[in-house]
Amino acid sequence: LHYELNLNISLAGSIKQDRQYMIDQIKEVEYTFVKSLSQFNDPRGLPINGMIELYKNTLLVPCPMGWSHVDSFRIMEALEWGAIPVIKNCDREYFDSIYPENPFLKVDDWAEMKLFLENDLTNRRTCIKNTFNYYTWFINKLKISVKTKYESIL
């Protein structure tokens, strides 16, 4: 796990659903990276290694819904590289059933990410510890659970 968290929030993706509102809420937050794209798989998007480095250096990754479903690949990417996924509370039931005991930050409004950062970033050690705990949860709970399920099928 990478401990040099240089960014508070990172988002790279196309604009749809409530994403423009979300971007408007987070763009004023210090050390935030936003890359708005016009479409999925936009050639102006970050390459895979760029996304990995971005997530390794980020505390919070907002995970808005995809085109037609509340889940998106962004959650797994954030977890894999040690960032904290942020989801909407209205989707909590779905995520709690898919990712039991998940450590996601759940918000009613995307603007709450700024409040979370104002309250928790006063102590950088707490944030790093929280990120490590989230990453540990992902490695020890979720990845092992998925691996076990697949192995039982085979």
PDB file of C-alpha atoms in Angstrom:
ATOM      1  CA  LEU A   1       0.000   0.000   0.000  1.00  0.00           C
ATOM      2  CA  HIS A   2       1.258   3.421  -0.990  1.00  0.00           C
ATOM      3  CA  TYR A   3       1.297   5.974   1.841  1.00  0.00           C
ATOM      4  CA  GLU A   4       2.049   9.182  -0.084  1.00  0.00           C
ATOM      5  CA  LEU A   5      -1.501  10.443  -0.475  1.00  0.00           C
ATOM      6  CA  ASN A   6      -1.038  13.607  -2.505  1.00  0.00           C
ATOM      7  CA  LEU A   7      -4.652  13.970  -3.617  1.00  0.00           C
ATOM      8  CA  ASN A   8      -7.796  14.210  -1.542  1.00  0.00           C
ATOM      9  CA  ILE A   9     -10.267  13.309  -4.324  1.00  0.00           C
ATOM     10  CA  SER A  10      -9.809  11.963  -7.854  1.00  0.00           C
ATOM     11  CA  LEU A  11     -12.351  11.393 -10.589  1.00  0.00           C
ATOM     12  CA  ALA A  12     -11.801  10.564 -14.241  1.00  0.00           C
ATOM     13  CA  GLY A  13     -14.831   9.726 -16.321  1.00  0.00           C
ATOM     14  CA  SER A  14     -17.575  10.807 -18.650  1.00  0.00           C
ATOM     15  CA  ILE A  15     -20.319  13.219 -17.641  1.00  0.00           C
ATOM     16  CA  LYS A  16     -23.697  11.549 -17.061  1.00  0.00           C
ATOM     17  CA  GLN A  17     -26.436  11.323 -14.420  1.00  0.00           C
ATOM     18  CA  ASP A  18     -25.417  13.481 -11.425  1.00  0.00           C
ATOM     19  CA  ARG A  19     -21.703  13.630 -12.223  1.00  0.00           C
ATOM     20  CA  GLN A  20     -21.631  17.309 -13.213  1.00  0.00           C
ATOM     21  CA  TYR A  21     -23.218  18.175  -9.872  1.00  0.00           C
ATOM     22  CA  MET A  22     -20.630  15.983  -8.127  1.00  0.00           C
ATOM     23  CA  ILE A  23     -17.785  17.692  -9.983  1.00  0.00           C
ATOM     24  CA  ASP A  24     -19.189  21.097  -9.033  1.00  0.00           C
ATOM     25  CA  GLN A  25     -19.123  20.013  -5.361  1.00  0.00           C
ATOM     26  CA  ILE A  26     -15.559  18.676  -5.331  1.00  0.00           C
ATOM     27  CA  LYS A  27     -13.686  20.973  -7.706  1.00  0.00           C
ATOM     28  CA  GLU A  28     -13.165  23.532  -4.937  1.00  0.00           C
ATOM     29  CA  VAL A  29     -11.605  20.946  -2.592  1.00  0.00           C
ATOM     30  CA  GLU A  30      -7.864  21.370  -2.222  1.00  0.00           C
ATOM     31  CA  TYR A  31      -5.765  18.695  -3.974  1.00  0.00           C
ATOM     32  CA  THR A  32      -8.565  17.383  -6.173  1.00  0.00           C
ATOM     33  CA  PHE A  33      -8.051  15.930  -9.650  1.00  0.00           C
ATOM     34  CA  VAL A  34     -10.944  15.839 -12.118  1.00  0.00           C
ATOM     35  CA  LYS A  35     -10.706  14.700 -15.726  1.00  0.00           C
ATOM     36  CA  SER A  36     -14.052  15.045 -17.501  1.00  0.00           C
ATOM     37  CA  LEU A  37     -14.450  13.037 -20.667  1.00  0.00           C
ATOM     38  CA  SER A  38     -17.116  13.147 -23.351  1.00  0.00           C
ATOM     39  CA  GLN A  39     -17.633   9.390 -23.625  1.00  0.00           C
ATOM     40  CA  PHE A  40     -16.672   6.006 -22.224  1.00  0.00           C
ATOM     41  CA  ASN A  41     -13.272   4.887 -23.569  1.00  0.00           C
ATOM     42  CA  ASP A  42     -12.507   8.454 -24.662  1.00  0.00           C
ATOM     43  CA  PRO A  43      -9.057   8.501 -26.303  1.00  0.00           C
ATOM     44  CA  ARG A  44      -8.197  11.522 -24.124  1.00  0.00           C
ATOM     45  CA  GLY A  45      -8.624   9.359 -21.026  1.00  0.00           C
ATOM     46  CA  LEU A  46      -5.802   8.303 -18.758  1.00  0.00           C
ATOM     47  CA  PRO A  47      -3.886   5.153 -19.692  1.00  0.00           C
ATOM     48  CA  ILE A  48      -4.113   2.176 -17.324  1.00  0.00           C
ATOM     49  CA  ASN A  49      -0.823   2.975 -15.588  1.00  0.00           C
ATOM     50  CA  GLY A  50      -1.939   6.585 -15.205  1.00  0.00           C
ATOM     51  CA  MET A  51      -5.132   5.490 -13.450  1.00  0.00           C
ATOM     52  CA  ILE A  52      -3.199   3.147 -11.170  1.00  0.00           C
ATOM     53  CA  GLU A  53      -0.832   5.932 -10.115  1.00  0.00           C
ATOM     54  CA  LEU A  54      -3.749   8.309  -9.673  1.00  0.00           C
ATOM     55  CA  TYR A  55      -5.581   5.935  -7.314  1.00  0.00           C
ATOM     56  CA  LYS A  56      -2.399   5.066  -5.418  1.00  0.00           C
ATOM     57  CA  ASN A  57      -2.038   8.749  -4.591  1.00  0.00           C
ATOM     58  CA  THR A  58      -5.679   9.481  -3.748  1.00  0.00           C
ATOM     59  CA  LEU A  59      -7.638   9.251  -0.499  1.00  0.00           C
ATOM     60  CA  LEU A  60     -11.249   9.360  -1.845  1.00  0.00           C
ATOM     61  CA  VAL A  61     -12.610   8.141  -5.181  1.00  0.00           C
ATOM     62  CA  PRO A  62     -16.254   9.030  -5.803  1.00  0.00           C
ATOM     63  CA  CYS A  63     -18.014   6.085  -7.433  1.00  0.00           C
ATOM     64  CA  PRO A  64     -21.157   7.377  -9.129  1.00  0.00           C
ATOM     65  CA  MET A  65     -23.403   4.997 -11.000  1.00  0.00           C
ATOM     66  CA  GLY A  66     -22.549   3.865 -14.502  1.00  0.00           C
ATOM     67  CA  TRP A  67     -24.847   4.235 -17.509  1.00  0.00           C
ATOM     68  CA  SER A  68     -27.552   1.948 -16.173  1.00  0.00           C
ATOM     69  CA  HIS A  69     -26.438   0.459 -12.853  1.00  0.00           C
ATOM     70  CA  VAL A  70     -25.272   1.748  -9.474  1.00  0.00           C
ATOM     71  CA  ASP A  71     -22.171  -0.465  -9.503  1.00  0.00           C
ATOM     72  CA  SER A  72     -19.107   0.409 -11.565  1.00  0.00           C
ATOM     73  CA  PHE A  73     -15.586  -0.831 -12.152  1.00  0.00           C
ATOM     74  CA  ARG A  74     -14.317   2.265 -10.329  1.00  0.00           C
ATOM     75  CA  ILE A  75     -15.077   0.673  -6.935  1.00  0.00           C
ATOM     76  CA  MET A  76     -12.811  -2.315  -7.540  1.00  0.00           C
ATOM     77  CA  GLU A  77     -10.097  -0.110  -9.036  1.00  0.00           C
ATOM     78  CA  ALA A  78     -10.135   2.215  -6.036  1.00  0.00           C
ATOM     79  CA  LEU A  79      -9.966  -0.698  -3.594  1.00  0.00           C
ATOM     80  CA  GLU A  80      -7.211  -2.459  -5.529  1.00  0.00           C
ATOM     81  CA  TRP A  81      -4.947   0.580  -5.278  1.00  0.00           C
ATOM     82  CA  GLY A  82      -5.749   1.616  -1.712  1.00  0.00           C
ATOM     83  CA  ALA A  83      -8.230   4.462  -2.166  1.00  0.00           C
ATOM     84  CA  ILE A  84     -11.549   4.797  -0.345  1.00  0.00           C
ATOM     85  CA  PRO A  85     -14.630   4.426  -2.598  1.00  0.00           C
ATOM     86  CA  VAL A  86     -17.393   6.970  -1.977  1.00  0.00           C
ATOM     87  CA  ILE A  87     -20.966   5.913  -2.807  1.00  0.00           C
ATOM     88  CA  LYS A  88     -24.395   7.450  -2.418  1.00  0.00           C
ATOM     89  CA  ASN A  89     -26.403   6.346   0.624  1.00  0.00           C
ATOM     90  CA  CYS A  90     -29.439   5.642  -1.574  1.00  0.00           C
ATOM     91  CA  ASP A  91     -27.418   2.769  -3.073  1.00  0.00           C
ATOM     92  CA  ARG A  92     -26.240   1.458   0.295  1.00  0.00           C
ATOM     93  CA  GLU A  93     -28.507  -1.601   0.403  1.00  0.00           C
ATOM     94  CA  TYR A  94     -27.190  -2.845  -2.930  1.00  0.00           C
ATOM     95  CA  PHE A  95     -23.542  -2.333  -1.979  1.00  0.00           C
ATOM     96  CA  ASP A  96     -23.982  -3.834   1.487  1.00  0.00           C
ATOM     97  CA  SER A  97     -25.379  -7.007  -0.110  1.00  0.00           C
ATOM     98  CA  ILE A  98     -22.624  -7.263  -2.736  1.00  0.00           C
ATOM     99  CA  TYR A  99     -19.757  -6.092  -0.506  1.00  0.00           C
ATOM    100  CA  PRO A 100     -20.726  -7.170   3.051  1.00  0.00           C
ATOM    101  CA  GLU A 101     -19.014  -5.248   5.865  1.00  0.00           C
ATOM    102  CA  ASN A 102     -17.633  -2.804   3.323  1.00  0.00           C
ATOM    103  CA  PRO A 103     -15.712   0.229   4.521  1.00  0.00           C
ATOM    104  CA  PHE A 104     -17.017   2.600   1.827  1.00  0.00           C
ATOM    105  CA  LEU A 105     -17.689   6.218   2.675  1.00  0.00           C
ATOM    106  CA  LYS A 106     -21.447   6.636   2.184  1.00  0.00           C
ATOM    107  CA  VAL A 107     -22.905  10.086   1.535  1.00  0.00           C
ATOM    108  CA  ASP A 108     -26.395  11.463   0.959  1.00  0.00           C
ATOM    109  CA  ASP A 109     -24.976  14.249  -1.179  1.00  0.00           C
ATOM    110  CA  TRP A 110     -21.638  14.465  -3.007  1.00  0.00           C
ATOM    111  CA  ALA A 111     -20.959  17.717  -1.136  1.00  0.00           C
ATOM    112  CA  GLU A 112     -20.427  15.634   2.030  1.00  0.00           C
ATOM    113  CA  MET A 113     -17.003  14.553   0.752  1.00  0.00           C
ATOM    114  CA  LYS A 114     -15.776  18.075   1.420  1.00  0.00           C
ATOM    115  CA  LEU A 115     -17.125  17.918   4.990  1.00  0.00           C
ATOM    116  CA  PHE A 116     -15.471  14.532   5.525  1.00  0.00           C
ATOM    117  CA  LEU A 117     -12.147  15.945   4.388  1.00  0.00           C
ATOM    118  CA  GLU A 118     -12.486  19.071   6.522  1.00  0.00           C
ATOM    119  CA  ASN A 119     -13.161  16.927   9.589  1.00  0.00           C
ATOM    120  CA  ASP A 120     -10.701  14.088   8.992  1.00  0.00           C
ATOM    121  CA  LEU A 121      -7.788  15.685   7.195  1.00  0.00           C
ATOM    122  CA  THR A 122      -6.854  17.697  10.247  1.00  0.00           C
ATOM    123  CA  ASN A 123      -4.993  14.546  11.242  1.00  0.00           C
ATOM    124  CA  ARG A 124      -3.219  13.051   8.212  1.00  0.00           C
ATOM    125  CA  ARG A 125      -2.229   9.942  10.191  1.00  0.00           C
ATOM    126  CA  THR A 126      -5.894   9.092  10.762  1.00  0.00           C
ATOM    127  CA  CYS A 127      -6.569   9.253   7.032  1.00  0.00           C
ATOM    128  CA  ILE A 128      -3.586   7.072   6.188  1.00  0.00           C
ATOM    129  CA  LYS A 129      -4.640   4.561   8.848  1.00  0.00           C
ATOM    130  CA  ASN A 130      -8.210   4.545   7.487  1.00  0.00           C
ATOM    131  CA  THR A 131      -6.930   3.955   3.967  1.00  0.00           C
ATOM    132  CA  PHE A 132      -4.768   1.082   5.194  1.00  0.00           C
ATOM    133  CA  ASN A 133      -7.757  -0.438   7.042  1.00  0.00           C
ATOM    134  CA  TYR A 134      -9.910  -0.178   3.907  1.00  0.00           C
ATOM    135  CA  TYR A 135      -7.192  -1.759   1.791  1.00  0.00           C
ATOM    136  CA  THR A 136      -6.722  -4.558   4.345  1.00  0.00           C
ATOM    137  CA  TRP A 137     -10.478  -5.195   4.312  1.00  0.00           C
ATOM    138  CA  PHE A 138     -10.372  -5.488   0.527  1.00  0.00           C
ATOM    139  CA  ILE A 139      -7.447  -7.934   0.509  1.00  0.00           C
ATOM    140  CA  ASN A 140      -8.516 -10.043   3.502  1.00  0.00           C
ATOM    141  CA  LYS A 141     -12.283 -10.101   3.093  1.00  0.00           C
ATOM    142  CA  LEU A 142     -13.457  -9.370  -0.396  1.00  0.00           C
ATOM    143  CA  LYS A 143     -10.717 -10.823  -2.611  1.00  0.00           C
ATOM    144  CA  ILE A 144     -10.465 -14.037  -0.575  1.00  0.00           C
ATOM    145  CA  SER A 145     -14.256 -14.400  -0.539  1.00  0.00           C
ATOM    146  CA  VAL A 146     -14.487 -14.022  -4.325  1.00  0.00           C
ATOM    147  CA  LYS A 147     -11.572 -16.422  -4.884  1.00  0.00           C
ATOM    148  CA  THR A 148     -13.170 -19.030  -2.595  1.00  0.00           C
ATOM    149  CA  LYS A 149     -16.510 -18.783  -4.403  1.00  0.00           C
ATOM    150  CA  TYR A 150     -14.894 -19.229  -7.806  1.00  0.00           C
ATOM    151  CA  GLU A 151     -12.791 -22.153  -6.632  1.00  0.00           C
ATOM    152  CA  SER A 152     -15.907 -23.879  -5.259  1.00  0.00           C
ATOM    153  CA  ILE A 153     -17.579 -23.560  -8.660  1.00  0.00           C
ATOM    154  CA  LEU A 154     -14.628 -25.046 -10.506  1.00  0.00           C
TER     155      LEU A 154
END
